[in-house]
Coordinates of C-alpha atoms in Angstrom, one line a residue:
M1 CA 230.7 207.6 34.2
C2 CA 229.9 207.4 37.7
P3 CA 227.7 204.6 39.9
Y4 CA 226.2 207.1 41.7
S5 CA 223.3 208.9 40.8
Y6 CA 223.7 212.8 40.0
Y7 CA 221.7 213.9 42.9
Q8 CA 222.8 211.8 45.6
I9 CA 226.5 213.1 44.5
M10 CA 225.3 217.2 45.2
R11 CA 223.9 216.4 48.2
Q12 CA 227.1 215.4 49.3
S13 CA 229.3 216.7 47.2
K14 CA 231.6 219.9 48.4
D15 CA 233.0 221.3 45.1
K16 CA 229.5 220.9 42.9
K17 CA 230.2 223.0 40.7
H18 CA 232.9 220.6 39.7
W19 CA 231.2 217.6 39.2
R20 CA 228.6 219.8 37.0
Y21 CA 231.6 221.0 34.9
Q22 CA 232.3 217.4 33.7
M23 CA 228.3 217.1 33.0
I24 CA 228.6 219.3 30.1
Q25 CA 231.8 218.5 28.7
Q26 CA 230.4 215.2 28.7
C27 CA 227.3 216.5 27.5
F28 CA 229.4 218.8 24.5
K29 CA 231.0 215.2 23.0
N30 CA 227.6 213.0 22.8
G31 CA 224.7 214.9 23.7
V32 CA 222.0 215.5 26.1
K33 CA 219.7 211.4 26.6
P34 CA 223.7 209.6 26.8
T35 CA 224.8 211.8 28.9
A36 CA 221.6 211.9 31.6
K37 CA 222.3 208.1 31.3
Q38 CA 225.4 208.1 31.6
F39 CA 224.9 210.6 35.3
H40 CA 221.6 209.4 36.5
T41 CA 219.6 211.8 36.0
S42 CA 217.2 213.4 33.1
P43 CA 218.0 215.0 30.7
P44 CA 216.1 218.6 31.4
V45 CA 218.8 218.9 34.3
V46 CA 221.3 218.3 31.7
R47 CA 219.5 220.2 29.2
L48 CA 219.4 223.3 32.3
W49 CA 222.8 223.4 33.2
R50 CA 224.3 223.4 29.6
D51 CA 221.5 226.5 28.7
R52 CA 222.6 227.4 31.7
F53 CA 227.1 227.1 31.0
Q54 CA 226.2 228.7 27.7
R55 CA 225.0 232.0 29.1
E56 CA 226.8 232.8 31.8
G57 CA 229.9 230.6 32.5
Y58 CA 231.2 228.3 34.7
S59 CA 230.4 230.5 37.3
G60 CA 226.7 229.9 36.1
L61 CA 226.8 225.8 37.3
S62 CA 226.8 227.3 40.4
D63 CA 224.1 227.1 42.8
K64 CA 221.9 229.5 43.2
S65 CA 218.7 231.3 46.0
H66 CA 215.4 229.9 46.3
K67 CA 214.5 233.0 48.0
P68 CA 211.7 234.9 46.2
H69 CA 212.8 238.3 44.3
R70 CA 210.0 240.3 46.6
S71 CA 207.2 239.1 49.2
P72 CA 203.5 240.5 47.6
R73 CA 201.4 239.5 51.4
A74 CA 204.4 241.4 54.0
T75 CA 203.1 244.1 55.9
P76 CA 203.0 247.3 54.1
Q77 CA 205.7 249.4 56.3
D78 CA 203.0 252.2 57.3
V79 CA 200.8 249.6 58.5
K80 CA 204.4 248.4 61.1
D81 CA 204.2 251.4 62.1
H82 CA 201.2 252.3 63.3
I83 CA 201.4 248.9 65.1
I84 CA 205.3 250.1 66.8
A85 CA 203.3 253.4 67.9
L86 CA 200.6 251.0 69.1
K87 CA 202.8 249.0 72.2
K88 CA 204.2 252.2 73.1
T89 CA 200.9 253.5 73.8
Y90 CA 199.4 250.4 75.6
K91 CA 202.7 249.2 77.2
R92 CA 201.1 246.3 79.3
V93 CA 198.1 245.4 76.9
G94 CA 199.3 242.0 74.9
A95 CA 198.3 242.2 70.9
E96 CA 195.0 240.7 70.7
Q97 CA 194.0 242.9 73.0
I98 CA 195.5 245.7 71.0
R99 CA 193.9 244.5 67.9
D100 CA 189.8 244.2 70.4
I101 CA 190.9 247.8 70.8
E102 CA 191.4 249.8 68.1
D103 CA 190.1 246.9 65.1
L104 CA 193.1 245.4 63.1
P105 CA 193.0 243.3 60.3
Q106 CA 196.8 241.8 61.7
A107 CA 196.4 238.7 63.5
P108 CA 198.8 239.0 66.8
K109 CA 201.2 236.1 66.1
T110 CA 202.0 239.3 62.6
M111 CA 202.3 241.4 65.6
R112 CA 204.5 240.2 67.5
K113 CA 207.1 239.6 65.0
I114 CA 206.8 243.2 64.3
W115 CA 207.5 244.0 68.3
K116 CA 210.0 241.5 67.9
E117 CA 211.7 243.0 65.2
A118 CA 211.4 246.1 66.1
G119 CA 213.2 244.8 69.0
I120 CA 210.4 245.7 71.4
P121 CA 210.3 243.6 74.6
S122 CA 207.6 241.2 75.1
R123 CA 205.2 242.3 77.8
K124 CA 206.6 239.0 80.3
R125 CA 208.3 239.5 82.8
P126 CA 211.3 237.7 82.9
K127 CA 211.2 235.6 86.5
K128 CA 213.3 236.0 89.4
H129 CA 215.2 233.1 90.9
V130 CA 214.3 232.3 94.3
T131 CA 216.7 230.3 96.7
K132 CA 214.9 227.9 99.0
K133 CA 214.4 229.3 102.5
Q134 CA 216.5 226.5 105.1
P135 CA 215.6 226.8 108.3
S136 CA 218.9 227.8 110.2
C137 CA 220.6 225.3 113.3
R138 CA 220.7 228.4 115.8
Q139 CA 216.9 229.2 115.9
E140 CA 216.1 225.9 115.8
A141 CA 217.9 225.0 119.3
L142 CA 216.4 228.3 120.6

């Protein structure tokens, strides 16, 4: 049917659902393996989209997110609140020093990330713009 592989088409296509729908229609007519050869892909890919189409219909042919449903290693909210409170207590001290003072298990990078998410500014002061001072013509004449 097409000279390009399925993966090239999916990368460049604006309407992926349409291509997948065509593949599913060919699958119902000819079978899984001939359709896979025709679309230059593997039979498990054809089966995946066929099964998803049968379960969810045309809307099931769209891409789904690969984002995990939960993050088991995420920092608990009470620990985040404690770290934020520590930053308010030690205003001009960095993450490494707070970690050493309070003996926390979190990495300094994690602490900085928590502060950034909470909107707490970093301890670095903004640099002031300094212009070069040039001697005026009057002073040179004197």
